[in-house]
Tab-separated table of C-alpha atoms in Angstrom:
chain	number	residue	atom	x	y	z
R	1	UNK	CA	122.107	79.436	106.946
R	2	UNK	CA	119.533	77.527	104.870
R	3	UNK	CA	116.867	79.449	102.644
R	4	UNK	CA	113.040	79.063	103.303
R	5	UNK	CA	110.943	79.862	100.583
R	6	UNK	CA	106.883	79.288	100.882
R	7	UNK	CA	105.874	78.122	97.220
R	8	UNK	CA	101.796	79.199	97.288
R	9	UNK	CA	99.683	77.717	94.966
R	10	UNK	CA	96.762	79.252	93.390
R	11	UNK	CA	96.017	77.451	90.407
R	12	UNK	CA	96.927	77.443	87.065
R	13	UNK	CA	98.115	75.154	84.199
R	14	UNK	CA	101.274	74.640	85.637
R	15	UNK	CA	99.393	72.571	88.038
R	16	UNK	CA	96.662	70.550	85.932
R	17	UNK	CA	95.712	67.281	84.181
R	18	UNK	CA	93.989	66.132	81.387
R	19	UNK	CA	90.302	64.441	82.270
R	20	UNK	CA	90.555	61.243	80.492
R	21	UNK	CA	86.544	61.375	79.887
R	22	UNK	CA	86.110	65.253	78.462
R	23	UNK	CA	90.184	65.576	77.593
R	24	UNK	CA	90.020	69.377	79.245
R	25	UNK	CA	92.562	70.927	81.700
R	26	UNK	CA	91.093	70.831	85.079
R	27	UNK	CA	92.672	71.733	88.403
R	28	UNK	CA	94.428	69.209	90.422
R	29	UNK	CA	96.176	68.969	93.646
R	30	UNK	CA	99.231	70.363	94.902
R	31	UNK	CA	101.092	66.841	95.587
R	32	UNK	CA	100.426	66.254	92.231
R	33	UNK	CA	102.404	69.234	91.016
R	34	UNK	CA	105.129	68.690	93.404
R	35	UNK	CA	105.764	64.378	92.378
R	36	UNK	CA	105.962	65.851	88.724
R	37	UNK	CA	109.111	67.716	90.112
R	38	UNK	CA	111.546	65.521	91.983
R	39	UNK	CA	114.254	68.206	91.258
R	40	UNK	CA	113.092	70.387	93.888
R	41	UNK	CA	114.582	67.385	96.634
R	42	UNK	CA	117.969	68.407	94.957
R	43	UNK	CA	117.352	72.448	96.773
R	44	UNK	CA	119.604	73.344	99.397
R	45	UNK	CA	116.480	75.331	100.484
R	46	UNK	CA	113.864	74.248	102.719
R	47	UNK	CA	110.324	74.552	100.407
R	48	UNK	CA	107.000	74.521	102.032
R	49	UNK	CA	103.762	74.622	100.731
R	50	UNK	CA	100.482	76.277	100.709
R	51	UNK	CA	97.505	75.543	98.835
R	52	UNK	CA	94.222	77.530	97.480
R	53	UNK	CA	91.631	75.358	98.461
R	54	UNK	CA	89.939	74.771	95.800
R	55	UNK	CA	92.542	75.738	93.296
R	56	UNK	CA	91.667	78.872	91.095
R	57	UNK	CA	91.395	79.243	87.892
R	58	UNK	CA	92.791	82.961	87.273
R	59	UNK	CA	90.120	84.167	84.910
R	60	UNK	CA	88.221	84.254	88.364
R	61	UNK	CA	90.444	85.700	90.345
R	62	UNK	CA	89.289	89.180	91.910
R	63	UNK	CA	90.006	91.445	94.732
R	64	UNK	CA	88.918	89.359	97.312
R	65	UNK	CA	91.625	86.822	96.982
R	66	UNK	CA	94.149	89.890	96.030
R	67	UNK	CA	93.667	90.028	99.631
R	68	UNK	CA	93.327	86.646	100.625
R	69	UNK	CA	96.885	86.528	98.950
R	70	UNK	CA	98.329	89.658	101.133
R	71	UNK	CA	97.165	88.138	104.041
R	72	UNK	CA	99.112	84.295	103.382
R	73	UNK	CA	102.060	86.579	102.500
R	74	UNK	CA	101.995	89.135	105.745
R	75	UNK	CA	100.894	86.004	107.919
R	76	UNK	CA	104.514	84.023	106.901
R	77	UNK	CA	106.189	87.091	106.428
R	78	UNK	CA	108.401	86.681	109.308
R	79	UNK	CA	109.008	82.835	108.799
R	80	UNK	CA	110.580	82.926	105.252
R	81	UNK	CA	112.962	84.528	103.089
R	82	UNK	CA	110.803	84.583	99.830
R	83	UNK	CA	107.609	83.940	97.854
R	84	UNK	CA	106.765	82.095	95.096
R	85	UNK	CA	103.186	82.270	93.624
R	86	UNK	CA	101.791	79.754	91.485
R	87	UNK	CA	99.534	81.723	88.938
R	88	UNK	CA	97.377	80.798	86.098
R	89	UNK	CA	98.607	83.230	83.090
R	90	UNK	CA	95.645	85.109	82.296
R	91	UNK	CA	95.483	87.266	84.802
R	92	UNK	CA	99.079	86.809	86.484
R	93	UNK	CA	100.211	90.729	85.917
R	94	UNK	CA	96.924	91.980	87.319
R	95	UNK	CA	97.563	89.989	90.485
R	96	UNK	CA	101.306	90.502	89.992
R	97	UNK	CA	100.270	94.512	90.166
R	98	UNK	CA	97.671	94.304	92.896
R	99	UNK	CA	100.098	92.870	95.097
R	100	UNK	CA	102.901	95.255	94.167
R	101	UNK	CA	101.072	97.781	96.174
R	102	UNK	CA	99.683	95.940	99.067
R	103	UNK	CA	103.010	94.716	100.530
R	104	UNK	CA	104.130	98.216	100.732
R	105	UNK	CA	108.563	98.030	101.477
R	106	UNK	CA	108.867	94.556	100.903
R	107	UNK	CA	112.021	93.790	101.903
R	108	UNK	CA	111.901	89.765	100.153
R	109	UNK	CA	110.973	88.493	96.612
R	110	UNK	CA	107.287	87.784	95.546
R	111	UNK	CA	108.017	85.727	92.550
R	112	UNK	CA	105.148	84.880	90.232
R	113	UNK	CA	105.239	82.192	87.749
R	114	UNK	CA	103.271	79.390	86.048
R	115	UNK	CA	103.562	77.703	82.317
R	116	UNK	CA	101.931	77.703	79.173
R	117	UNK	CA	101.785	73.492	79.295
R	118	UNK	CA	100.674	71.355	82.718
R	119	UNK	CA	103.452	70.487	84.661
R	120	UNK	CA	103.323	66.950	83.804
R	121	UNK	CA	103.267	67.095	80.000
R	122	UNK	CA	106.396	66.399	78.398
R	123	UNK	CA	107.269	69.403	76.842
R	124	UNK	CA	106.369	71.524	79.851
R	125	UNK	CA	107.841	75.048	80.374
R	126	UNK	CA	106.798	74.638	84.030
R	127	UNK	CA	109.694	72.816	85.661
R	128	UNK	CA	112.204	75.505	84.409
R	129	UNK	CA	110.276	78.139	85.599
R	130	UNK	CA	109.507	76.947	89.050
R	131	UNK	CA	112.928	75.733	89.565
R	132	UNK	CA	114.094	79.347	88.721
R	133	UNK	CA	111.882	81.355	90.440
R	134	UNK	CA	112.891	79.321	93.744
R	135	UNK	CA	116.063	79.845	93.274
R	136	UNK	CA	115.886	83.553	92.620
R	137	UNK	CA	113.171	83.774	95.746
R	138	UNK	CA	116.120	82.371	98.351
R	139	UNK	CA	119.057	84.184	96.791
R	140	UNK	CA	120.721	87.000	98.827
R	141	UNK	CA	123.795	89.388	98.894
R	142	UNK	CA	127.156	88.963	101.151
R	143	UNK	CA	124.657	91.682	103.977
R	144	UNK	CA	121.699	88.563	103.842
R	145	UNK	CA	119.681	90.624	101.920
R	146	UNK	CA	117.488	89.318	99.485
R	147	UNK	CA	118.881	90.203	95.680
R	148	UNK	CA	115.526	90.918	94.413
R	149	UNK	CA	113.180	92.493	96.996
R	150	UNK	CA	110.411	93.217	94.819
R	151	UNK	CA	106.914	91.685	93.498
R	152	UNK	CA	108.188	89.662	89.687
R	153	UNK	CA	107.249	87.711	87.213
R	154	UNK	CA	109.031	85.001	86.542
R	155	UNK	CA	108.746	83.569	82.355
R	156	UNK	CA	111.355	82.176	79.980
R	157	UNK	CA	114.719	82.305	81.586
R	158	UNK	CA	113.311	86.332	82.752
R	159	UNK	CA	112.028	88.033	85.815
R	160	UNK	CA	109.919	91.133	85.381
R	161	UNK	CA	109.085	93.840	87.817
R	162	UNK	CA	105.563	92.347	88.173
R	163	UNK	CA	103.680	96.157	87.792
R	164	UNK	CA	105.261	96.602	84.226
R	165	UNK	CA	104.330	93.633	82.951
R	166	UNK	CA	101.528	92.243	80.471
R	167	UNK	CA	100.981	88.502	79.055
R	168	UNK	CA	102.196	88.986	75.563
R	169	UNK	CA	100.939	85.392	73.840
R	170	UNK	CA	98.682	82.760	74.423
R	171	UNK	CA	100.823	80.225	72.407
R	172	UNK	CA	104.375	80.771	73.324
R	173	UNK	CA	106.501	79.773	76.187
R	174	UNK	CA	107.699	83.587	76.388
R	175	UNK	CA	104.452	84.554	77.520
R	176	UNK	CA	104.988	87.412	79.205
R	177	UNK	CA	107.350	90.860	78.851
R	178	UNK	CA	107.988	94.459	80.300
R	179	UNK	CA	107.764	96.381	77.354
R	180	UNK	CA	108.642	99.681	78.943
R	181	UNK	CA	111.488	98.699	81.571
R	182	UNK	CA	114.182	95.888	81.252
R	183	UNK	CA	114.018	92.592	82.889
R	184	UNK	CA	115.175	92.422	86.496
R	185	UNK	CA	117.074	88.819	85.789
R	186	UNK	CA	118.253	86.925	82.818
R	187	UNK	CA	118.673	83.793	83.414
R	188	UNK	CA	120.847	81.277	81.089
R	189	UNK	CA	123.991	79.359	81.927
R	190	UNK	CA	124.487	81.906	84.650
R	191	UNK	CA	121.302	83.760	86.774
R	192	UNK	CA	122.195	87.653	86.365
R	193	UNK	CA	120.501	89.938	88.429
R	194	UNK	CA	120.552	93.535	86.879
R	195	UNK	CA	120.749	95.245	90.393
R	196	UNK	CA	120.760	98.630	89.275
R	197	UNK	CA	117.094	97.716	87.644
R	198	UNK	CA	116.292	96.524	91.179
R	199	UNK	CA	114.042	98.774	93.640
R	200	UNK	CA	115.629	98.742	97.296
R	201	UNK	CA	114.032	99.283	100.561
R	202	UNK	CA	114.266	100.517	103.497
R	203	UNK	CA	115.877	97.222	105.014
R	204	UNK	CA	115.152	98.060	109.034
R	205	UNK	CA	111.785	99.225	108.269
R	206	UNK	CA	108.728	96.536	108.483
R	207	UNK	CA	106.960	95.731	105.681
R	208	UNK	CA	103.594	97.240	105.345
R	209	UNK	CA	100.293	94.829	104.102
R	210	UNK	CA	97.541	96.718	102.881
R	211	UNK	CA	94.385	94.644	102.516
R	212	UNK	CA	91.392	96.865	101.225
R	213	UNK	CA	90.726	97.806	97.283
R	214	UNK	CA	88.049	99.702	95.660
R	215	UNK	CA	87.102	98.475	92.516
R	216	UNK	CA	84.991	100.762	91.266
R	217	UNK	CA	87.078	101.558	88.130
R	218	UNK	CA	86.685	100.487	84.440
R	219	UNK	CA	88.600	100.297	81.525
R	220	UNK	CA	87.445	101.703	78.119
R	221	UNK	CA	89.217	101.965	74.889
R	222	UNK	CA	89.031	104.632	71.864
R	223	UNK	CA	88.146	103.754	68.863
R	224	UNK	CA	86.633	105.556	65.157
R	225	UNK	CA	82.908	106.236	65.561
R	226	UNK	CA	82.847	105.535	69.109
R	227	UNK	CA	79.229	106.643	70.358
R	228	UNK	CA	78.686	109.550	72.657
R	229	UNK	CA	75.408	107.852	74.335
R	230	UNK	CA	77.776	105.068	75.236
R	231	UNK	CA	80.447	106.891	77.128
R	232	UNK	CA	78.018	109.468	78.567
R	233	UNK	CA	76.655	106.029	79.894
R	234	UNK	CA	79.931	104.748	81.384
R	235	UNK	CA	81.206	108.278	82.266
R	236	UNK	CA	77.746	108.934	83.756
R	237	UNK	CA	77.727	105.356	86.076
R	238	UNK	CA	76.852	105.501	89.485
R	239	UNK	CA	79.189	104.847	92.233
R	240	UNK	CA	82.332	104.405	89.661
R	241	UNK	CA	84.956	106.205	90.874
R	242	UNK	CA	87.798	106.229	87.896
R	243	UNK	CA	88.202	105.449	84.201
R	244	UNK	CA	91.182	103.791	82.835
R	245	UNK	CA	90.920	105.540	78.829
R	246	UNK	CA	93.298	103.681	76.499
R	247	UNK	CA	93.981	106.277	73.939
R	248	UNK	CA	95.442	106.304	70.436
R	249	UNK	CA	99.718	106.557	70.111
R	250	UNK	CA	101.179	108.560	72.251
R	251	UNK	CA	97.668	109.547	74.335
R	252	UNK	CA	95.437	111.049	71.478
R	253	UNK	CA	91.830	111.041	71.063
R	254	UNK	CA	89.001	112.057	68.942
R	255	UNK	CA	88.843	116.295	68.945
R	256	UNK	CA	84.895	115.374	68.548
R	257	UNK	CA	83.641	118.375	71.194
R	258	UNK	CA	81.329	116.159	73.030
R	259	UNK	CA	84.025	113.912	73.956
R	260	UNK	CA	85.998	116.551	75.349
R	261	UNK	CA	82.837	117.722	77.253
R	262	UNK	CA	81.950	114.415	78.013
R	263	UNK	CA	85.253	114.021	79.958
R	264	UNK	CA	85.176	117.444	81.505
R	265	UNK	CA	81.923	116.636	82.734
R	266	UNK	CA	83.383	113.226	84.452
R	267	UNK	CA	86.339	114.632	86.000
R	268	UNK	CA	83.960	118.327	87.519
R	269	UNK	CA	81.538	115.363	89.134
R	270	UNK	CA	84.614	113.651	90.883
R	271	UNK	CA	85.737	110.722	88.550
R	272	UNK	CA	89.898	110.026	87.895
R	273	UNK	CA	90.233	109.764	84.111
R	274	UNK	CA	93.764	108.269	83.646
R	275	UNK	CA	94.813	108.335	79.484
R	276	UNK	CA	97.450	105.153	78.658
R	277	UNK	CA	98.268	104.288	75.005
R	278	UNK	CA	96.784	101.374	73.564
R	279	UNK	CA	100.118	100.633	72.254
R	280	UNK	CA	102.264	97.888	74.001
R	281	UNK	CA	105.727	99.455	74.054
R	282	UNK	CA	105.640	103.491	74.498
R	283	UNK	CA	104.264	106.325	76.724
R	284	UNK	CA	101.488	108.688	76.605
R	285	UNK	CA	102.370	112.313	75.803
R	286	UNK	CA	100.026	114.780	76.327
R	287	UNK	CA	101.883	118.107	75.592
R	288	UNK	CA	103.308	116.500	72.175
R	289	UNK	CA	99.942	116.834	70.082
R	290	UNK	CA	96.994	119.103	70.383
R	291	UNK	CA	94.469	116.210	70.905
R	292	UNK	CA	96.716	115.098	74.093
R	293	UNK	CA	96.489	118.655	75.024
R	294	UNK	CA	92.635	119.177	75.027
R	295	UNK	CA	92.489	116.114	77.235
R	296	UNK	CA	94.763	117.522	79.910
R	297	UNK	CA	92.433	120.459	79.867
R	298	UNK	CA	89.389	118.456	80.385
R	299	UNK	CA	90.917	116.777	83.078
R	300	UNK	CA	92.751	113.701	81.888
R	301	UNK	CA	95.894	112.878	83.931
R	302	UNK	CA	98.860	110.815	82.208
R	303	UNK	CA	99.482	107.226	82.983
R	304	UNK	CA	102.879	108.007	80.823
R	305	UNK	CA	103.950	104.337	80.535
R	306	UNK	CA	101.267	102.151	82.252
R	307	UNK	CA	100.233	98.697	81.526
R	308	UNK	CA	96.752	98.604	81.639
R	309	UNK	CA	96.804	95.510	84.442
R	310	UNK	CA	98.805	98.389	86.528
R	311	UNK	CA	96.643	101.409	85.680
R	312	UNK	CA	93.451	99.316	86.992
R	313	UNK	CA	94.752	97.742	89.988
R	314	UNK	CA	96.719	101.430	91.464
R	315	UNK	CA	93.353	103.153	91.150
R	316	UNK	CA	91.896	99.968	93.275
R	317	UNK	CA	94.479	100.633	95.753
R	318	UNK	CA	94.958	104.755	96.220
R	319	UNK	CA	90.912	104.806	95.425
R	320	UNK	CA	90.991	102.595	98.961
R	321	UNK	CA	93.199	104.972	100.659
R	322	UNK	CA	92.129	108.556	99.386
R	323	UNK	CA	88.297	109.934	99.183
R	324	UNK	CA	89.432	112.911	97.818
R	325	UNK	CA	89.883	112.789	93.529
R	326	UNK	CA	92.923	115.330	93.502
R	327	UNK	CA	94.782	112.762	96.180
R	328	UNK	CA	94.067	109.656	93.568
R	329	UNK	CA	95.157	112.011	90.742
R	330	UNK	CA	98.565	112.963	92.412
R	331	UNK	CA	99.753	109.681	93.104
R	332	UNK	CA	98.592	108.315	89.533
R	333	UNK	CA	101.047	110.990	88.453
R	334	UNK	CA	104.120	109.729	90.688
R	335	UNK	CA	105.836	106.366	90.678
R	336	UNK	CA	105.369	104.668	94.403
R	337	UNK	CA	106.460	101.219	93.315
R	338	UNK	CA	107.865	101.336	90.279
R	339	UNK	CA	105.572	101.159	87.822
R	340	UNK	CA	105.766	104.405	85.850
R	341	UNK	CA	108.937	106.344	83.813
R	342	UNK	CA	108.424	109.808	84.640
């Protein structure tokens, strides 16, 4: 039986043209993207389309069309046997991550993709990568289940688990990588899907959309002579709700005392402090080194090996689900889809 795979398009480069009069990228239409890519005629897969209206540039994407997105998804759920999401770069693993945990037991690929150059410039990395991700968004086992049932990004010839990844270059056409869990797929002269990298399901249970997210978190990182009147500031905001700290290394911070009480203060009136390294590749540790350990005691929970994009957009989701601090704080400290090495 024949594939059907919804490509959705957001936005993005791989889907713009040069404006003869100012020579800047702006947003075009989807037919344009699709004449620049007679290949996809040669699929024995039936493609359909759906369109942002206007087309998005990601650096404004937000929450609101994190849901927007669920909802296209969940509303087609039923009709087709994969995604793929056409993504401006910038902010493709936040959106990537967000959606990772509102289609809770997805049971079909989500793939993400996009390209560095517009779809219709010669050198383009966007034909390879759509054609791919299609491909890998209709492919399923000998049981007609889909191979990768999971929420990717799809960059250079490799699909990441879209919660572990971060864009890694504005330049190069390997934009994007995992740099604390191996890809999902290679793909070269052969597609190989690393199954036993692959989450699975529960295949007779319905997929779940979730479609609320608090965003009432911010992201602050460490550095020397950081000022206490600054973070009392932050730590002291009303109505935020959590704190994503990126730390030194493996999770260290300053032993300056009114840090430390700074923090404790936070976490006593409610707030979710979650410590991640500031390092790309590596996990925070917060029994290894005193420093990690006088964070713990003021309250600090691990985000062991946490992308930042991930840390941010799983406090926007449990924050929706849990009033209650210690709730957020437990599930920051388990892996629900993926997205952590404990």
């Amino acid at each position: 039986m024949q594939s059907k795979v919804l490509l959705i398009y957001t936005g993005g480069t791989i889907g713009m043209n040069r404006n003869p009069y100012t020579g800047a990228l702006e947003p075009f239409d989807f037919e344009h993207l699709v004449n620049n890519v007679p290949e996809l005629k040669q699929f024995d897969t039936e493609i359909d389309s759906f369109q942002f209206n206007p087309p998005i540039d990601s650096s404004d994407m937000s929450p609101r069309m994190w849901t927007d997105l669920s909802h296209v998804i969940a509303d087609h759920y039923d009709q087709y046997d994969g995604f793929v999401v056409l993504h401006g770069t910038d902010t493709m693993a936040f959106t990537a991550s967000a959606l990772s945990y509102m289609l809770e037991n997805l049971t079909k690929p989500v793939i993400f993709t996009g390209s560095q150059l517009p779809i219709g410039q010669l050198r383009t990395d966007g034909k390879e990568n759509l054609i791919t991700s299609i491909e890998i968004a209709a492919s399923k086992d000998a049981d007609s289940h889909a191979l990768v049932p999971e929420v990717g990004i799809y960059f250079n010839s490799h699909l990441l688990r879209g919660n572990r990844t971060t864009k890694q270059s504005a330049e190069e056409f390997n934009a994007f990588e995992s740099f604390n869990y191996p890809h999902l797929v290679d793909a070269g002269v052969n597609i190989v899907y690393h199954k036993e990298r692959i989450l699975t399901p529960q295949w007779d249970v319905p997929m779940k959309p979730h479609f609320r997210l608090d965003n009432n978190v911010i992201i602050f990182s460490l550095f020397p002579g950081i000022r206490e009147d600054l973070i009392r500031h932050i730590i002291h905001t009303p109505n935020l709700k959590a704190i994503v700290m990126r730390t030194f290394g493996s999770g260290n911070a300053p032993q300056s005392p009114w840090l430390l009480k700074a923090l404790k203060e936070g976490t006593n009136n409610g707030k979710v402090i979650v410590n991640i390294s500031q390092c790309l590749q590596g996990k925070v540790e917060m029994d290894r080194y005193d420093t990690g350990y006088h964070l713990k005691e003021a309250g600090v929970v691990s985000g062991y090996d946490s992308t930042v994009e991930n840390a941010v957009t799983k406090l926007m989701f449990l924050q929706s689900h849990y009033d209650d601090p210690e709730q957020v704080r437990y599930y920051m400290n388990k892996s629900i889809r993926g997205e952590i090495t404990r």
